[in-house]
C-alpha positions as semicolon CSV with decimal commas, in nm:
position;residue;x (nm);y (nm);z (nm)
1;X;-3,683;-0,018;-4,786
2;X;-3,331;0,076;-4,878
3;X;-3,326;0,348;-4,663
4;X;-3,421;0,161;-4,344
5;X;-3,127;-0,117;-4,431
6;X;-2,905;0,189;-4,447
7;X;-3,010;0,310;-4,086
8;X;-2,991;-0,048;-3,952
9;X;-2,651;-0,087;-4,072
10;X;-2,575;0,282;-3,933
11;X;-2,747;0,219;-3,604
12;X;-2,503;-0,128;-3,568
13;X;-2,188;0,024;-3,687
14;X;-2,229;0,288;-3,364
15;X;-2,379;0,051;-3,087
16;X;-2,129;-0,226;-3,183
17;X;-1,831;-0,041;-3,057
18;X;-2,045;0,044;-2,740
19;X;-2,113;-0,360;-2,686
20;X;-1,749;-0,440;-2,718
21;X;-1,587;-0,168;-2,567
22;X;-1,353;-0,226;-2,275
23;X;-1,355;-0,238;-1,895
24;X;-1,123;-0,122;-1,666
25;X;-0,807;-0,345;-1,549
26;X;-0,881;-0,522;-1,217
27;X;-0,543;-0,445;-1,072
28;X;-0,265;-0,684;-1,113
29;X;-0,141;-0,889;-0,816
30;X;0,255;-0,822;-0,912
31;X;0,301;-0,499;-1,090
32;X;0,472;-0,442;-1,387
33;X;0,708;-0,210;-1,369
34;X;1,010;-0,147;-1,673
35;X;1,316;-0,223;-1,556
36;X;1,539;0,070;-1,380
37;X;1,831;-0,034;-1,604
38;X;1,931;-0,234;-1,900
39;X;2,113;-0,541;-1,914
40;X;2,324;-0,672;-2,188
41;X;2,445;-1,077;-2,106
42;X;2,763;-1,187;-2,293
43;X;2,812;-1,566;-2,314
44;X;2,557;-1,845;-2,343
45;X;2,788;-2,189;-2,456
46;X;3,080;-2,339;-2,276
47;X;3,248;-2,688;-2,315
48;X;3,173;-2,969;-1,985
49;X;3,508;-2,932;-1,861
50;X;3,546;-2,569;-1,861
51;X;3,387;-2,280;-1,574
52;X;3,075;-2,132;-1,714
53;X;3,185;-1,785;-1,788
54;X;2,873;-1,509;-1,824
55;X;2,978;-1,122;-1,812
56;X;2,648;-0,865;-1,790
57;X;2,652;-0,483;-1,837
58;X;2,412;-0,271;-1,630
59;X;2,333;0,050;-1,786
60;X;2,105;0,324;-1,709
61;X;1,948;0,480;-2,006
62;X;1,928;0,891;-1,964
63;X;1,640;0,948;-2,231
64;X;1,661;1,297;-2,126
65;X;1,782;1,386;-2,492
66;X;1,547;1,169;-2,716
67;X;1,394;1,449;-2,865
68;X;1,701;1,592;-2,978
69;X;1,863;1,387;-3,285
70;X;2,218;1,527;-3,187
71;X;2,182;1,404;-2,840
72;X;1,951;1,053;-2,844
73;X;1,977;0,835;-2,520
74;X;2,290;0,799;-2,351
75;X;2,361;0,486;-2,219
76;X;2,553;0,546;-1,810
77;X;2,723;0,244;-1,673
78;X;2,628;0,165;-1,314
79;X;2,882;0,097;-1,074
80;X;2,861;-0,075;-0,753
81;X;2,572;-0,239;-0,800
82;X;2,500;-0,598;-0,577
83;X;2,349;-0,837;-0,859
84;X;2,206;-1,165;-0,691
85;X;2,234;-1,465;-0,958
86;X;2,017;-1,740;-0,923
87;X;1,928;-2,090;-1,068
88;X;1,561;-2,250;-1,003
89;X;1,406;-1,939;-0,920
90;X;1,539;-1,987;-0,515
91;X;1,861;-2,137;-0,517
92;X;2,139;-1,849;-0,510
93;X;2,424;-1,919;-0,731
94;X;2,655;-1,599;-0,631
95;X;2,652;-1,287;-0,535
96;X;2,819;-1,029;-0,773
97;X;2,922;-0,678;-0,819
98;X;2,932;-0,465;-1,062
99;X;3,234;-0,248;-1,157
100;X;3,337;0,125;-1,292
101;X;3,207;0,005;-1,632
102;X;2,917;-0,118;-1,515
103;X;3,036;-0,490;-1,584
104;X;2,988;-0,765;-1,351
105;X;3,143;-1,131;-1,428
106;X;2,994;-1,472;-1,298
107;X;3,205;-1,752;-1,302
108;X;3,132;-2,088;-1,213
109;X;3,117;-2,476;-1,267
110;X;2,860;-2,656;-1,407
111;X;2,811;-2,849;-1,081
112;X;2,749;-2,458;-0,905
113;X;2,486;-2,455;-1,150
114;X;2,295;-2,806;-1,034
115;X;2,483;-3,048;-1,346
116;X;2,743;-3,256;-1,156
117;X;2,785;-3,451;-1,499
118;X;2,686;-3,243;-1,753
119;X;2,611;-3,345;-2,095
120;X;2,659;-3,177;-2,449
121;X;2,320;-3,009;-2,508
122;X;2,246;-2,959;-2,119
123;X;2,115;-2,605;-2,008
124;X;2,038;-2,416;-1,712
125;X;1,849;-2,072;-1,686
126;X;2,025;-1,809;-1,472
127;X;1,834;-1,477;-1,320
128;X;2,022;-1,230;-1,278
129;X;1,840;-0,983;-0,982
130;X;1,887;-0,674;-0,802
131;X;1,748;-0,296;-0,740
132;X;1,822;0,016;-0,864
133;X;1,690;0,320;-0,778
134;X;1,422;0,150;-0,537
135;X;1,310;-0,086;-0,834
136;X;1,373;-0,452;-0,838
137;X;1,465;-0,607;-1,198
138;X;1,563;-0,908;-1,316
139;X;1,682;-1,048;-1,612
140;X;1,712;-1,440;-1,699
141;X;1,994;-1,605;-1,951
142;X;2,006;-1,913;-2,024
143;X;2,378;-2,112;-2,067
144;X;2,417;-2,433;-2,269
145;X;2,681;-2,725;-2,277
146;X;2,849;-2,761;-2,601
């Protein structure tokens, strides 16, 4: 009797993983795809009566050296690159560039951004777009009233 529970339990513990195992991925309708470059988004809080004031760096990320502790990833500014900034996922806010560094600065009012009267506590979401190397990215930042 003992040795027919054993096989029971032995015969479950191999089909189970067989019941549950998994099927393959129906392809998704949008792709995703990491993003060509990496973006680092410096101020998120400005005062009502002041220009909203939001500087990103776009940097490529040469990973050619990972393996190599000396070395690691290197971190390449891009330059020249158009950076589309929007607000409600249609309306375009500006159009920026970026510069030698790889820096590209947004500046504009809250009423640019959809507040004509903002209030202390009031925030909008920005998405910051473009393409590099063929590949779109985007990256979203959100900016607060104080």
């Amino acid at each position: 009797m003992k040795n027919s529970i054993k096989h029971s339990f032995l015969a479950l513990a191999v089909l189970i993983p067989f019941m549950f195992s998994c099927e393959d991925a129906i392809e998704l309708a949008t792709p995703n795809v990491a993003s060509p470059v990496l973006v680092v988004v410096a101020g998120s809080t400005f005062p009502m009566d002041s220009p909203v004031e939001v500087s990103a760096k776009f940097l490529e990320l040469d990973k050619t050296g990972i393996l190599d502790h000396t070395v690691g990833i290197d971190s390449i500014p891009v330059s020249d690159l158009q950076i589309m900034v929007y607000i409600n996922q249609t309306d375009e806010v500006s159009s920026i560039m970026t510069d030698g560094e790889g820096i590209a600065d947004l500046t504009v009012s809250w009423a640019d951004l959809g507040l004509s009267s903002p209030g202390s506590g009031d925030q909008v979401k920005l998405e910051f777009t473009g393409t590099y190397q063929n590949i779109a990215f985007r990256k979203y930042h959100t900016v607060r009233v104080q």
